[in-house]
Coordinates of N, CA and C in Angstrom, one line a residue:
M1 N 24.0 -55.8 44.5 CA 23.0 -56.6 45.2 C 22.7 -57.2 43.6
P2 N 21.4 -58.9 43.7 CA 21.0 -59.8 43.2 C 20.2 -58.9 41.9
I3 N 19.7 -59.1 41.2 CA 19.0 -58.7 40.3 C 17.3 -58.1 41.0
G4 N 17.0 -59.4 41.7 CA 15.8 -60.0 42.6 C 15.4 -59.2 43.6
T5 N 15.9 -57.9 43.5 CA 16.3 -57.5 45.1 C 16.0 -55.9 44.9
K6 N 15.5 -56.0 43.5 CA 15.4 -54.7 43.4 C 14.0 -54.1 42.4
H7 N 13.4 -53.6 43.0 CA 11.9 -52.8 41.9 C 11.8 -52.0 40.2
I8 N 11.7 -52.6 39.5 CA 11.3 -51.9 38.5 C 10.6 -51.0 38.4
L9 N 11.3 -50.0 37.0 CA 10.4 -48.7 36.7 C 9.5 -49.0 36.6
R10 N 8.1 -47.8 37.5 CA 7.1 -47.9 36.9 C 7.1 -45.8 36.0
D11 N 5.9 -46.1 35.3 CA 5.3 -44.9 35.0 C 3.9 -44.1 35.0
G12 N 3.5 -43.2 35.7 CA 2.4 -42.5 36.2 C 1.6 -43.5 36.8
G13 N 1.1 -44.5 35.8 CA 0.3 -44.5 36.0 C 0.1 -46.4 37.0
L14 N 1.1 -46.5 37.4 CA 2.3 -48.2 37.1 C 2.6 -49.0 36.5
L15 N 2.6 -48.8 34.9 CA 2.0 -49.4 34.6 C 3.9 -49.6 34.3
P16 N 4.8 -50.7 34.1 CA 6.2 -50.4 33.7 C 7.0 -50.2 32.3
V17 N 8.0 -49.2 32.1 CA 7.8 -48.8 31.5 C 9.8 -50.0 30.4
P18 N 10.2 -50.1 29.8 CA 10.6 -50.5 28.7 C 11.7 -50.4 29.3
Q19 N 12.8 -51.3 29.8 CA 14.3 -51.1 30.7 C 15.1 -52.1 30.5
Y20 N 17.1 -52.1 31.4 CA 16.8 -53.3 31.5 C 17.8 -53.1 32.9
F21 N 18.4 -53.4 33.2 CA 18.7 -54.5 34.5 C 20.6 -54.3 34.7
N22 N 21.0 -52.3 34.4 CA 22.5 -51.9 34.2 C 23.7 -53.1 35.9
G23 N 24.3 -54.0 35.5 CA 24.7 -54.9 36.7 C 25.9 -53.2 37.4
M24 N 26.5 -53.2 36.4 CA 27.0 -51.6 36.7 C 26.9 -51.2 37.4
K25 N 25.6 -50.3 37.6 CA 24.8 -49.6 38.2 C 24.1 -50.0 39.8
D26 N 23.9 -51.1 39.1 CA 22.6 -52.0 39.9 C 21.6 -51.3 40.4
E27 N 21.1 -51.0 38.7 CA 19.4 -50.9 38.5 C 19.4 -50.5 37.8
F28 N 17.3 -50.8 37.6 CA 17.5 -50.9 36.6 C 17.2 -48.8 36.0
Q29 N 17.7 -49.6 34.5 CA 17.4 -47.7 33.8 C 16.4 -48.6 32.3
E30 N 15.7 -46.5 32.6 CA 14.5 -46.8 31.0 C 15.1 -46.7 29.6
I31 N 14.9 -47.5 28.8 CA 15.4 -47.4 27.0 C 14.8 -46.0 26.5
Q32 N 16.1 -45.6 26.3 CA 15.1 -44.7 25.7 C 16.2 -44.3 24.7
G33 N 15.0 -44.5 22.6 CA 15.8 -44.3 22.0 C 15.3 -43.4 21.4
R34 N 14.9 -43.4 20.2 CA 14.6 -42.2 19.3 C 14.0 -42.3 19.1
N35 N 12.6 -40.7 18.7 CA 11.2 -40.7 18.5 C 10.4 -41.5 18.5
G36 N 10.6 -41.5 20.0 CA 9.6 -42.3 20.7 C 9.6 -44.2 21.0
A37 N 10.3 -44.6 19.4 CA 11.3 -45.8 19.5 C 11.6 -46.1 20.4
M38 N 11.7 -47.0 21.0 CA 13.0 -48.2 22.0 C 14.6 -48.8 21.5
F39 N 14.8 -47.8 21.9 CA 16.0 -47.8 21.8 C 16.7 -49.8 21.4
V40 N 17.4 -50.3 20.7 CA 17.8 -51.7 19.7 C 18.4 -52.0 19.7
Q41 N 20.0 -53.4 19.9 CA 21.3 -52.5 19.5 C 21.7 -54.6 19.8
L42 N 21.7 -55.0 18.7 CA 22.4 -56.5 18.2 C 23.2 -56.4 18.5
R43 N 23.4 -57.3 19.3 CA 25.0 -57.8 19.4 C 25.4 -59.7 18.9
G44 N 26.8 -59.7 18.6 CA 27.2 -60.7 18.5 C 27.1 -61.5 17.4
L45 N 27.0 -60.6 16.3 CA 26.9 -60.9 14.6 C 27.9 -59.7 14.4
A46 N 29.2 -60.3 14.4 CA 30.2 -59.5 13.8 C 29.9 -59.1 12.6
A47 N 30.7 -58.7 11.9 CA 31.4 -59.0 10.3 C 32.4 -59.6 10.5
K48 N 32.6 -60.5 10.2 CA 33.9 -61.4 10.6 C 34.8 -62.5 8.8
E49 N 35.8 -62.2 8.6 CA 36.2 -63.3 8.1 C 36.3 -62.3 6.6
P50 N 36.3 -61.0 5.9 CA 36.7 -60.4 5.1 C 37.6 -60.7 3.0
F51 N 36.5 -61.2 2.3 CA 37.3 -62.1 1.3 C 37.1 -61.1 0.4
S52 N 37.3 -61.1 -0.7 CA 37.4 -60.1 -2.6 C 37.7 -60.8 -3.5
G53 N 37.4 -60.7 -5.1 CA 37.9 -61.4 -5.4 C 36.8 -60.6 -7.5
A54 N 37.6 -61.3 -8.4 CA 36.5 -61.2 -9.5 C 36.1 -62.7 -10.2
A55 N 36.0 -63.9 -9.1 CA 36.7 -64.5 -11.0 C 35.1 -65.5 -9.3
D56 N 34.7 -66.7 -9.7 CA 34.1 -67.3 -9.2 C 34.7 -68.2 -8.4
T57 N 34.4 -67.8 -6.8 CA 34.4 -68.2 -6.1 C 33.9 -68.9 -4.8
V58 N 34.2 -70.6 -4.0 CA 33.5 -71.0 -3.4 C 34.0 -69.9 -1.6
Q59 N 34.0 -69.8 -0.9 CA 34.1 -70.0 0.9 C 33.6 -70.3 1.3
V60 N 34.6 -70.7 2.0 CA 34.6 -72.0 3.8 C 34.2 -70.9 4.7
F61 N 34.2 -71.3 5.8 CA 34.2 -69.9 6.7 C 34.6 -70.8 8.0
D62 N 35.6 -70.6 8.9 CA 35.8 -70.9 9.3 C 35.0 -71.5 10.8
E63 N 33.7 -71.4 10.6 CA 32.7 -71.0 11.4 C 31.3 -71.2 11.0
P64 N 30.2 -71.2 12.0 CA 28.7 -71.0 10.6 C 28.5 -69.2 11.0
M65 N 27.9 -69.1 9.9 CA 27.7 -67.5 10.2 C 25.8 -67.7 9.7
Y66 N 25.6 -66.8 10.0 CA 24.6 -66.2 10.4 C 23.9 -64.6 9.3
G67 N 24.3 -64.6 8.6 CA 24.7 -63.0 7.5 C 25.7 -62.9 6.4
F68 N 25.5 -62.1 5.6 CA 26.4 -62.6 4.7 C 26.1 -60.8 4.0
V69 N 27.3 -60.8 3.2 CA 27.3 -58.9 2.9 C 28.3 -58.8 1.5
I70 N 27.8 -58.8 0.7 CA 28.3 -59.1 -0.6 C 28.2 -57.1 -1.1
K71 N 29.8 -56.8 -1.8 CA 29.1 -55.4 -2.6 C 30.1 -56.1 -4.0
N72 N 28.9 -55.8 -5.4 CA 29.2 -55.8 -6.7 C 30.3 -53.8 -7.5
D73 N 32.0 -54.4 -7.3 CA 32.0 -53.8 -7.6 C 31.8 -53.3 -9.1
G74 N 31.3 -54.7 -9.9 CA 31.2 -54.4 -11.4 C 30.3 -54.0 -11.9
T75 N 30.4 -54.1 -13.7 CA 30.0 -53.6 -13.9 C 29.0 -55.1 -14.8
N76 N 28.8 -55.8 -15.0 CA 28.1 -57.3 -14.2 C 27.3 -57.9 -12.9
D77 N 26.8 -58.7 -13.5 CA 25.3 -59.2 -11.3 C 26.2 -59.9 -11.7
L78 N 25.7 -60.2 -10.8 CA 26.7 -61.7 -10.0 C 25.8 -62.6 -9.1
T79 N 25.3 -64.1 -9.2 CA 24.6 -64.0 -8.4 C 26.2 -65.4 -7.2
F80 N 25.1 -65.8 -5.7 CA 26.1 -65.9 -5.2 C 25.4 -66.8 -4.1
T81 N 25.3 -68.5 -2.8 CA 24.4 -68.8 -3.0 C 24.6 -69.7 -1.7
I82 N 23.9 -69.8 -0.8 CA 24.0 -69.7 0.6 C 23.0 -71.2 0.5
N83 N 22.6 -72.3 1.8 CA 22.1 -72.5 2.2 C 21.0 -73.4 0.3
N84 N 20.8 -73.3 -0.4 CA 20.7 -74.0 -1.2 C 19.9 -72.3 -2.3
Y85 N 20.1 -71.2 -2.0 CA 19.0 -70.0 -2.6 C 20.7 -69.3 -3.1
T86 N 19.8 -69.1 -3.6 CA 20.6 -68.3 -5.1 C 20.0 -67.0 -5.8
F87 N 20.7 -66.5 -4.6 CA 20.2 -64.0 -5.2 C 21.3 -63.6 -6.3
T88 N 20.7 -63.0 -7.0 CA 21.6 -60.9 -8.0 C 21.9 -60.4 -6.7
V89 N 22.8 -60.2 -7.5 CA 23.5 -58.7 -7.5 C 23.9 -57.9 -8.0
K90 N 23.3 -56.8 -8.0 CA 23.3 -56.0 -9.6 C 24.6 -55.1 -9.5
E91 N 24.8 -54.5 -10.9 CA 26.6 -54.4 -11.3 C 26.2 -53.0 -9.9
G92 N 26.6 -52.2 -9.1 CA 26.7 -51.3 -7.8 C 26.0 -51.9 -6.7
E93 N 25.0 -52.4 -6.3 CA 24.3 -53.1 -5.2 C 25.0 -53.6 -4.9
V94 N 25.4 -53.4 -3.1 CA 25.3 -54.1 -1.9 C 23.5 -54.8 -1.6
F95 N 24.8 -56.2 -1.0 CA 23.3 -57.0 -1.3 C 24.2 -57.2 0.7
E96 N 22.3 -57.2 1.7 CA 22.9 -57.8 3.3 C 21.8 -58.5 4.1
E97 N 21.8 -59.7 4.6 CA 20.3 -60.2 5.0 C 21.2 -61.2 5.7
F98 N 20.2 -61.8 6.2 CA 20.4 -62.9 7.4 C 19.8 -63.8 6.9
F99 N 20.9 -65.2 7.3 CA 20.5 -66.6 6.8 C 20.0 -67.6 8.4
E100 N 19.4 -68.4 8.1 CA 19.9 -70.2 8.1 C 21.5 -70.1 8.8
P101 N 21.8 -70.3 9.6 CA 23.5 -70.7 9.5 C 24.1 -71.6 8.7
F102 N 25.2 -70.7 8.3 CA 26.0 -71.4 7.0 C 27.1 -71.5 7.5
T103 N 28.1 -72.0 6.3 CA 29.1 -72.1 6.5 C 30.0 -72.1 5.3
Q104 N 28.9 -72.2 4.2 CA 29.6 -71.7 2.3 C 28.2 -70.9 2.1
V105 N 29.9 -70.5 1.3 CA 29.2 -69.1 0.2 C 29.7 -69.3 -1.2
T106 N 29.2 -69.5 -2.4 CA 29.5 -69.8 -4.2 C 28.5 -69.0 -4.2
I107 N 29.9 -67.9 -4.9 CA 29.7 -66.9 -5.9 C 29.9 -67.2 -7.9
K108 N 29.1 -66.4 -8.3 CA 29.4 -66.7 -9.9 C 29.3 -65.7 -10.6
T109 N 30.9 -65.3 -10.9 CA 31.2 -63.9 -11.5 C 31.8 -63.6 -12.0
T110 N 32.2 -62.6 -13.2 CA 33.1 -62.4 -13.9 C 33.7 -60.3 -13.8
S111 N 33.3 -59.8 -12.1 CA 32.8 -58.0 -11.9 C 33.3 -58.9 -10.2
P112 N 34.2 -57.6 -10.4 CA 35.0 -57.5 -9.1 C 34.1 -57.6 -8.1
F113 N 34.1 -58.2 -6.4 CA 33.3 -57.8 -5.8 C 33.6 -57.8 -4.3
R114 N 32.9 -58.0 -3.0 CA 33.8 -57.8 -1.4 C 32.0 -58.1 -0.8
A115 N 33.0 -58.7 -0.3 CA 32.5 -59.5 0.5 C 32.4 -60.1 2.0
Y116 N 31.8 -60.3 3.4 CA 32.2 -60.1 4.5 C 31.2 -61.7 5.0
G117 N 31.8 -62.3 6.4 CA 30.9 -63.1 6.4 C 29.9 -62.2 7.9
K118 N 29.2 -62.5 8.2 CA 28.1 -62.2 10.3 C 27.7 -63.1 11.4
G119 N 28.7 -63.7 12.0 CA 28.4 -64.8 13.0 C 28.7 -63.7 14.0

């Protein structure tokens, strides 16, 4: 049945509860999280195009990315630039953040690193 023919779930005071429509079961279902918080699952930002190195690198991605993760495996700081913003990653640190869409990251380093985009 179409979603418009189903009634939403309500609590004892007849207020709507956090819910989603499960098309497989053809019904609204309550969203349940942990410790009273709402459950949220982000989708569409999968890890893509992993790469690694130990020298200055310019990585050009095949499609726009919205997130970036890099792990500094070395003993010296490294820097990377995305959308004209430069960030420093100290030895042993992991940096993970979301950005406006980008297709290129420039890494300046003498330390080994591992990285990937999220798109």
